[in-house]
Amino acid sequence: MPLLRALLDGGLDDPEAVRIGDTAFSGPELLGAAAVVADEIAERDRPSAPVAVGATASAETVVAIVGCLLAGAPVVPVPPDAGPAERAHVLTDSGATTWFGEKPRDVTLTGRRVDLSRRAGHEVREATGEGPALILYTSGTTGSPKGVLLSAAAMATGLDGLADAWAWTDADTLAHGLPLFHVHGLVLGVFGALRIGSRLVHTGRPTPENYAAAVTEHGGSLLFGVPTVWSRVAAEPTAAAALSDARLLVSGSAPLPVPVFERLRDLTGQAPVERYGMSETMITLAVRADGERRPGWVGVPVEGVEARLRAVTEDESGEPVTTDEDVPADGESIGELQVRGACLFDGYLNRPDATADTWTDDGWFRTGDAAVVDAGGYHRIVGRRSVDLIKSGGYRIGAGEVETALLAYEGISEAAVVGEPDSDLGQRIVAHVVCPDGAVDAQAVIDFVGERLSKHKRPREVVVVDELPRNAMGKVQKARLRRS
C-alpha cells in the first residue's frame, strides 16, 4: 500500500488540508504540484538517481519531496544550515544528480526550482520499487555522517504503529514546527498526515505563539515538539494554556526534563506523551494515548516492534561490551536496547561494514542506547551507551538519572552529565548546567543530587555554561562537552 495512502486516495480535499507557513493546499492541489516535480525527474538522463532537496521549512520542500516519492527517486533532504563540507559529503556520498530548491553557491548539481502555481493534469500514482525512498544522513560519534536507507514500506509500517498507539485518525489536525530533514518533522510530521489523512499545519518557526495559534486558529489536535520547544511553551503560560484544547502533546528526539513535563501538565491540563526512535528505526517505543504518562518514560513497543535489553559488561580494557543475557525487568537494571520489526532501515548507504556492526547474529538492531524496563514493559532511556553509561568507583551509572535530579534543583534549567577520566574513580561525574538567573552553589548542587540518589551518583564537579551544544533536533552533543 502506498506511503501517501490518504493523499493518493483523494482524501484531504479541504482547501486548508496542508498548511505550511502561509501557504495552504488541498490534497489534490498538493498532488498536482508534486506531479510536476515528478515529471521533471522522469525527464532526467537517470530518472531513478537520488534527488537532493534543500529542506527548508517551506511548501516548496514538501512539494519537492512528495514529487520524488511519486517519481520513485530516492530523496536526500539536506539541512539548510549544513556547512559546505557536510553538504559536499552528503551530495557526493548519496550520488544525487539534481538539486531542488534554492541552490547554495558551492553546489554544482543541476538545479530546479519548485513552482507552486503549476499543476499536472494527469492521474498520479506513487512509484513502487524495492529501493530506498529516503536517504537521511545521521552523525555518529566518529567519522562522516552516514546515509540511512528508509523504504516506503518501512515508513508506512512505522506510521501505522503510531496511528494505533496515539489513536491518530483523519479527524485529527497535526501541528508542529519541526525541521523537514529528519524522521520527526518529515516522516512523522508530513508523511504521517498524508498517509493517515489528518490535516497538517506546519507552524514555520516553532514558537509558543505559533503553537498556540495552530490550536486556536487551525484546530490543532495532535502536536509534535522537541524538548526545547516544549520548554519554551511551558515558560509562556498564556500560550501553554491555549494548548488545552489539543488532544495529545507529543515530545521526542531527546529526553523531556521532568520540570517541563510537570509544568506542561499543570498549564494545559494534560501530561505530554513521550516516545523513542532513531533515523534507523522509526519510532519503536511510545506512550500510548490511553496509557500511563510518567515523566522520563518512553512507553512500550509500538505495534509490530519487539524490544529487549541485553546486559552490558566490560572487556579487559574496561570498554563496555554487550552480552547475550537479558537484564531484569525491574525498572533499575541498565542494559543495551535492541529492537526488531518491519519499520527498520535497510542499511547505511555504501557502508556494509557499519551496517553489519549494528545487527546481532539473531537479527536484532543494536540501538547503542542504554535503558531500563519495568515489569509492565515501560522503558526509560538512560542515554547513549558510549557516552551516557558512566563507570565511576566501580559503579555503572546512567547519565540521564543524574540529569533528572539536577533539573529538580531550583535555578537549573538545563543539564548534561558526562564522565571525565579520573585516576582514582576511573571516571568522575561532571555536570554541565545552565542557570538563567546566575551562578549556583556547586557544592549545594552536589549535595542535592547526593540526597536524592545514591551517593556514588552525585556529580564530583559542576560547570555552569551559558548554553548546551545541541544539534538541529535538540539533542545535546556531549562529545563537545568533554574536556579530555
XYZ file of C-alpha atoms in Angstrom:
484
model
C 0.000 0.000 0.000
C 1.405 3.459 -0.874
C 3.133 5.502 1.810
C 0.966 8.527 0.896
C -2.234 6.487 1.028
C -4.743 9.176 2.057
C -3.313 11.753 -0.342
C -3.440 9.367 -3.303
C -6.898 8.058 -2.433
C -8.410 11.510 -2.811
C -8.549 12.405 0.847
C -7.525 15.760 2.288
C -9.862 17.630 -0.056
C -10.246 20.531 2.387
C -8.659 23.714 0.893
C -6.679 24.009 4.150
C -5.722 20.322 4.314
C -1.986 21.053 4.187
C -0.745 24.376 5.509
C 2.978 25.137 5.531
C 3.516 28.580 6.979
C 1.374 30.964 4.947
C 0.757 28.538 2.059
C -2.222 26.166 2.050
C -3.142 23.327 -0.319
C -5.924 20.847 -0.673
C -4.725 17.283 -1.139
C -5.446 17.333 -4.903
C -3.587 20.649 -5.258
C -0.534 19.279 -3.454
C -0.658 16.149 -5.576
C -0.901 18.149 -8.805
C 2.041 20.378 -7.847
C 4.138 17.374 -6.810
C 3.320 15.607 -10.075
C 5.007 18.475 -11.947
C 8.170 17.748 -9.970
C 7.800 14.018 -10.660
C 7.524 14.700 -14.396
C 10.720 16.774 -14.317
C 12.529 13.967 -12.507
C 11.290 11.420 -15.065
C 12.820 13.509 -17.857
C 16.356 13.255 -16.469
C 19.028 11.060 -18.009
C 18.907 8.901 -14.865
C 15.328 9.142 -13.561
C 15.957 6.830 -10.612
C 19.064 8.654 -9.361
C 18.793 10.302 -5.924
C 17.490 13.863 -5.715
C 18.783 16.387 -3.176
C 16.228 18.777 -1.700
C 17.215 21.909 0.169
C 14.946 21.079 3.101
C 13.778 24.450 4.335
C 10.555 24.586 6.333
C 8.530 25.551 3.278
C 5.770 24.433 0.937
C 8.382 24.088 -1.803
C 10.198 21.444 0.234
C 7.031 19.413 0.804
C 6.088 19.572 -2.882
C 9.598 18.556 -3.976
C 9.828 15.611 -1.581
C 6.351 14.320 -2.442
C 7.304 14.646 -6.111
C 10.365 12.467 -5.535
C 8.201 9.787 -3.903
C 5.802 9.866 -6.854
C 8.701 9.508 -9.292
C 10.428 6.724 -7.377
C 13.664 8.685 -6.971
C 15.321 8.459 -3.535
C 15.136 11.838 -1.858
C 18.053 13.278 0.120
C 16.838 16.065 2.436
C 19.719 18.494 3.033
C 19.581 20.650 6.181
C 19.504 24.342 5.227
C 22.146 25.148 7.847
C 24.597 22.467 6.656
C 28.102 23.779 6.081
C 29.893 23.376 2.730
C 31.960 20.377 3.893
C 28.943 18.496 5.289
C 26.859 19.342 2.222
C 29.623 18.180 -0.129
C 29.881 14.861 1.710
C 26.129 14.274 1.587
C 25.881 15.053 -2.127
C 28.922 13.021 -3.098
C 28.112 10.031 -0.924
C 24.438 9.893 -1.956
C 25.156 10.216 -5.684
C 22.472 12.888 -6.057
C 22.318 14.339 -9.571
C 19.722 17.088 -9.142
C 19.044 19.766 -6.532
C 15.523 21.070 -5.871
C 15.138 24.390 -4.091
C 17.327 27.456 -3.701
C 20.817 26.222 -4.547
C 23.855 27.249 -2.463
C 26.771 28.636 -4.445
C 29.016 25.687 -3.685
C 26.555 23.139 -5.143
C 27.364 22.143 -8.738
C 24.384 19.844 -9.368
C 21.700 20.712 -11.876
C 19.282 22.986 -10.046
C 15.496 23.023 -10.269
C 13.009 25.397 -8.655
C 9.542 24.392 -7.447
C 6.716 26.451 -8.961
C 3.817 26.258 -6.525
C 1.369 27.564 -9.110
C 1.843 24.735 -11.620
C -0.308 21.586 -11.677
C -0.089 18.384 -13.690
C -3.389 17.321 -15.208
C -2.773 13.580 -15.461
C -3.585 10.877 -12.927
C -0.812 10.386 -10.396
C 0.253 7.262 -8.531
C 3.157 6.620 -6.190
C 6.019 4.718 -7.766
C 6.708 1.256 -6.427
C 10.115 -0.295 -6.068
C 12.402 -2.209 -3.772
C 14.954 0.550 -3.256
C 15.098 3.339 -0.675
C 12.578 6.167 -0.759
C 14.564 8.338 1.646
C 18.270 8.743 2.396
C 18.672 10.517 5.724
C 22.148 11.482 6.892
C 22.827 10.956 10.571
C 26.002 11.669 12.507
C 27.605 9.127 14.783
C 30.335 9.541 17.373
C 33.067 9.166 14.756
C 33.513 9.710 11.035
C 31.348 11.429 8.457
C 27.530 11.281 8.554
C 26.071 8.010 7.288
C 23.190 7.738 4.838
C 20.272 5.833 6.384
C 18.233 3.972 3.752
C 14.499 4.006 4.541
C 11.986 2.281 2.275
C 8.424 3.478 1.764
C 7.195 0.201 3.246
C 9.228 0.664 6.440
C 7.955 4.206 6.903
C 4.365 3.154 6.254
C 4.632 0.350 8.812
C 6.103 2.680 11.412
C 3.396 5.285 10.861
C 0.647 2.691 11.196
C 2.139 1.638 14.527
C 1.981 5.229 15.762
C -1.569 5.659 14.492
C -2.509 2.705 16.665
C -0.584 3.978 19.699
C -1.885 7.535 19.559
C -5.394 6.868 18.181
C -4.317 9.079 15.269
C -7.068 9.357 12.625
C -8.249 11.549 9.773
C -10.276 13.515 12.341
C -7.042 14.963 13.750
C -5.164 18.079 12.749
C -1.434 17.536 13.165
C 0.524 20.677 14.078
C 4.254 21.218 14.560
C 7.171 23.453 13.615
C 9.917 20.847 13.269
C 12.668 20.701 10.614
C 11.818 18.842 7.406
C 15.061 16.888 7.082
C 14.584 14.390 9.898
C 12.312 11.468 10.795
C 10.430 13.517 13.400
C 9.465 16.512 11.278
C 9.395 14.940 7.818
C 8.328 11.308 8.150
C 6.080 11.607 11.201
C 5.177 15.237 10.692
C 4.435 15.248 6.941
C 4.209 11.702 5.592
C 2.144 10.730 8.627
C -0.573 13.240 7.808
C -0.531 12.312 4.105
C -0.872 8.616 4.945
C -3.465 8.835 7.705
C -5.450 11.713 6.238
C -5.214 14.174 9.103
C -4.935 17.847 8.275
C -1.418 19.255 8.615
C -0.333 22.642 9.952
C 3.379 23.406 9.889
C 3.869 26.492 12.025
C 7.098 27.656 10.417
C 9.061 28.790 13.433
C 8.251 26.594 16.472
C 7.427 29.447 18.834
C 4.946 29.230 21.717
C 2.760 31.799 19.964
C 2.730 29.799 16.723
C 1.851 26.592 18.560
C -0.971 28.364 20.351
C -2.278 29.731 17.050
C -2.106 26.259 15.498
C -4.641 25.133 18.095
C -6.853 28.200 18.458
C -6.943 29.230 14.768
C -6.434 25.944 12.918
C -7.848 23.336 15.283
C -4.603 21.528 16.034
C -5.371 18.370 17.998
C -2.098 16.414 17.770
C 1.039 18.468 18.468
C 4.643 17.355 17.942
C 7.617 19.067 19.569
C 11.139 18.522 20.861
C 12.021 19.342 24.486
C 13.394 22.773 23.561
C 10.035 23.690 22.017
C 8.070 22.383 24.997
C 10.383 24.163 27.427
C 9.680 27.465 25.680
C 5.942 26.752 25.632
C 5.998 25.933 29.347
C 7.686 29.279 30.007
C 4.756 31.142 28.371
C 1.658 30.386 30.481
C -0.786 32.103 28.117
C 0.468 30.159 25.086
C 0.565 26.917 27.059
C -2.996 27.375 28.287
C -4.118 27.749 24.653
C -2.999 24.157 24.037
C -5.574 22.782 26.454
C -7.953 22.064 23.555
C -5.405 19.800 21.831
C -5.957 16.048 22.177
C -2.325 14.939 22.521
C 1.023 16.650 23.116
C 3.925 14.509 21.898
C 7.575 15.046 22.828
C 10.533 13.296 21.281
C 14.060 13.368 19.803
C 15.566 13.963 23.261
C 14.511 13.386 26.892
C 11.889 15.809 28.209
C 13.018 17.330 31.531
C 10.710 16.404 34.396
C 10.051 20.038 35.402
C 8.911 20.812 31.854
C 6.672 17.715 31.850
C 5.080 18.805 35.114
C 4.625 22.450 34.098
C 3.010 21.453 30.799
C 0.648 19.182 32.686
C -0.271 21.984 35.084
C -0.751 24.629 32.377
C -2.520 22.561 29.714
C -4.459 20.124 31.856
C -2.778 17.080 30.320
C 0.575 15.386 30.602
C 2.576 15.031 27.377
C 3.416 11.624 25.943
C 6.989 10.690 25.105
C 8.350 8.304 22.516
C 11.676 6.884 21.373
C 13.151 6.227 17.969
C 16.087 6.736 15.648
C 16.582 7.545 11.990
C 17.391 3.862 11.531
C 14.306 2.508 13.284
C 11.437 4.993 13.032
C 9.568 5.151 16.377
C 9.834 1.876 18.246
C 8.668 2.806 21.762
C 5.813 5.140 22.642
C 3.491 6.045 25.468
C 0.031 5.214 24.199
C -2.713 7.830 24.167
C -4.642 5.680 26.641
C -1.549 4.681 28.636
C 0.040 5.894 31.831
C 2.102 9.059 31.372
C 5.204 9.052 33.565
C 7.865 11.732 33.271
C 11.054 10.294 31.826
C 9.485 7.078 30.475
C 9.030 6.488 26.738
C 6.474 3.712 26.887
C 6.098 0.310 25.307
C 6.912 -1.171 21.880
C 4.547 0.032 19.157
C 2.575 -2.461 17.125
C 4.879 -4.647 15.021
C 8.018 -3.921 17.081
C 9.846 -6.122 19.586
C 12.350 -4.796 22.118
C 14.827 -6.370 24.516
C 17.541 -5.175 26.907
C 20.846 -7.022 26.945
C 23.243 -6.826 29.880
C 26.447 -4.844 29.492
C 29.794 -5.849 30.965
C 33.306 -4.722 30.069
C 36.302 -6.176 28.324
C 39.901 -6.330 29.568
C 40.484 -2.692 28.645
C 37.405 -1.545 30.545
C 35.292 -0.839 27.469
C 31.570 -1.736 27.635
C 30.595 -4.982 25.924
C 27.030 -6.196 25.352
C 26.325 -9.782 26.382
C 23.659 -12.290 25.329
C 21.895 -12.065 28.696
C 18.669 -10.110 29.290
C 18.588 -7.650 32.183
C 15.850 -7.982 34.845
C 12.637 -6.050 34.137
C 12.921 -4.233 37.459
C 12.978 -0.609 36.290
C 16.538 -0.209 37.599
C 18.952 -2.564 35.820
C 20.602 -0.945 32.811
C 21.061 -2.748 29.502
C 21.575 -2.020 25.826
C 18.287 -1.566 23.983
C 17.845 -3.760 20.920
C 14.810 -3.761 18.601
C 13.444 -5.520 15.544
C 10.463 -5.044 13.249
C 9.388 -4.160 9.724
C 9.825 -0.416 10.311
C 13.629 -0.616 10.439
C 16.016 0.687 7.809
C 17.685 -1.274 5.028
C 21.246 -0.324 5.966
C 23.742 2.500 5.580
C 24.500 3.666 2.057
C 27.934 2.494 0.865
C 28.767 1.260 4.396
C 28.347 -2.539 4.519
C 30.701 -2.888 7.493
C 28.861 -0.249 9.518
C 25.562 -1.880 8.610
C 26.759 -5.312 9.718
C 28.048 -3.917 13.013
C 24.596 -2.688 14.005
C 22.900 -6.094 13.868
C 23.168 -9.059 16.209
C 23.642 -12.557 14.860
C 19.985 -13.336 15.590
C 18.610 -10.296 13.744
C 18.171 -7.528 16.331
C 19.261 -3.923 15.745
C 21.706 -2.570 18.307
C 20.481 0.943 19.103
C 23.556 1.789 21.166
C 21.228 3.305 23.779
C 21.202 2.273 27.411
C 17.787 1.793 29.010
C 15.802 0.190 31.808
C 12.460 -1.613 31.564
C 9.903 -2.367 34.275
C 7.595 -5.341 34.749
C 4.866 -3.629 32.719
C 7.111 -3.174 29.679
C 7.634 0.574 30.163
C 11.073 1.786 29.074
C 13.224 4.660 30.267
C 16.224 5.702 28.182
C 19.343 6.328 30.235
C 21.356 7.648 27.284
C 23.882 6.533 24.730
C 25.848 3.514 25.868
C 29.032 5.144 24.570
C 28.716 8.478 26.412
C 25.919 8.158 28.980
C 26.903 4.942 30.704
C 29.497 6.154 33.202
C 31.747 3.803 35.203
C 32.716 5.585 38.417
C 34.222 3.983 41.516
C 33.190 0.526 40.296
C 29.553 1.558 39.762
C 27.773 1.778 36.419
C 25.718 4.982 36.349
C 23.243 6.303 33.795
C 23.768 9.977 32.994
C 20.054 10.511 32.411
C 19.164 9.698 36.016
C 21.634 12.275 37.308
C 20.380 14.866 34.820
C 16.803 14.348 36.003
C 17.884 15.020 39.591
C 19.806 18.141 38.562
C 16.783 19.591 36.792
C 14.801 19.425 40.035
C 17.247 21.921 41.591
C 15.830 25.440 41.626
C 17.801 27.676 39.287
C 18.976 24.967 36.864
C 17.099 24.979 33.545
C 19.247 22.547 31.538
C 21.742 19.867 32.478
C 24.089 17.448 30.750
C 26.254 14.918 32.553
C 29.416 13.355 31.168
C 32.131 11.091 32.514
C 35.651 12.520 32.584
C 38.788 10.395 33.113
C 39.799 10.193 36.786
C 42.891 8.479 38.204
C 41.044 7.384 41.334
C 37.438 6.717 40.212
C 38.068 5.677 36.616
C 35.559 8.306 35.567
C 34.226 11.202 37.607
C 30.752 12.587 37.015
C 30.830 16.143 35.683
C 27.591 18.127 35.428
C 27.275 20.958 32.897
C 24.336 23.160 33.861
C 22.569 26.250 32.513
C 21.415 28.745 35.161
C 19.399 31.627 33.621
C 19.315 33.606 36.871
C 23.024 33.406 37.567
C 25.525 31.023 39.105
C 24.590 28.347 41.630
C 26.474 26.979 44.604
C 28.267 23.947 43.155
C 28.567 22.130 46.467
C 24.880 22.694 47.202
C 24.029 21.139 43.832
C 26.275 18.155 44.510
C 24.723 17.631 47.939
C 21.215 17.998 46.470
C 21.799 15.168 43.996
C 23.501 13.034 46.657
C 20.431 13.320 48.869
C 18.097 12.144 46.099
C 20.216 9.436 44.502
C 22.850 7.043 45.738
C 25.955 8.880 46.938
C 28.076 7.407 44.157
C 25.783 9.029 41.570
C 26.404 12.606 42.698
C 28.486 14.879 40.435
C 32.059 15.483 41.523
C 32.160 18.746 39.586
C 29.562 21.289 38.426
C 30.310 23.514 35.445
C 27.996 26.458 34.705
C 27.651 27.211 30.977
C 25.624 29.754 29.006
C 24.101 27.046 26.815
C 24.480 23.377 25.963
C 25.649 22.452 22.453
C 22.713 20.898 20.598
C 22.011 19.623 17.110
C 19.017 20.666 14.990
C 16.703 18.232 16.788
C 17.615 19.480 20.256
C 19.898 16.614 21.269
C 22.862 17.633 23.412
C 26.194 16.973 21.695
C 28.088 15.631 24.684
C 31.302 14.994 22.792
C 31.707 18.781 22.674
C 31.407 18.991 26.464
C 34.126 16.504 27.252
C 37.403 18.220 28.050
C 39.667 15.179 27.790
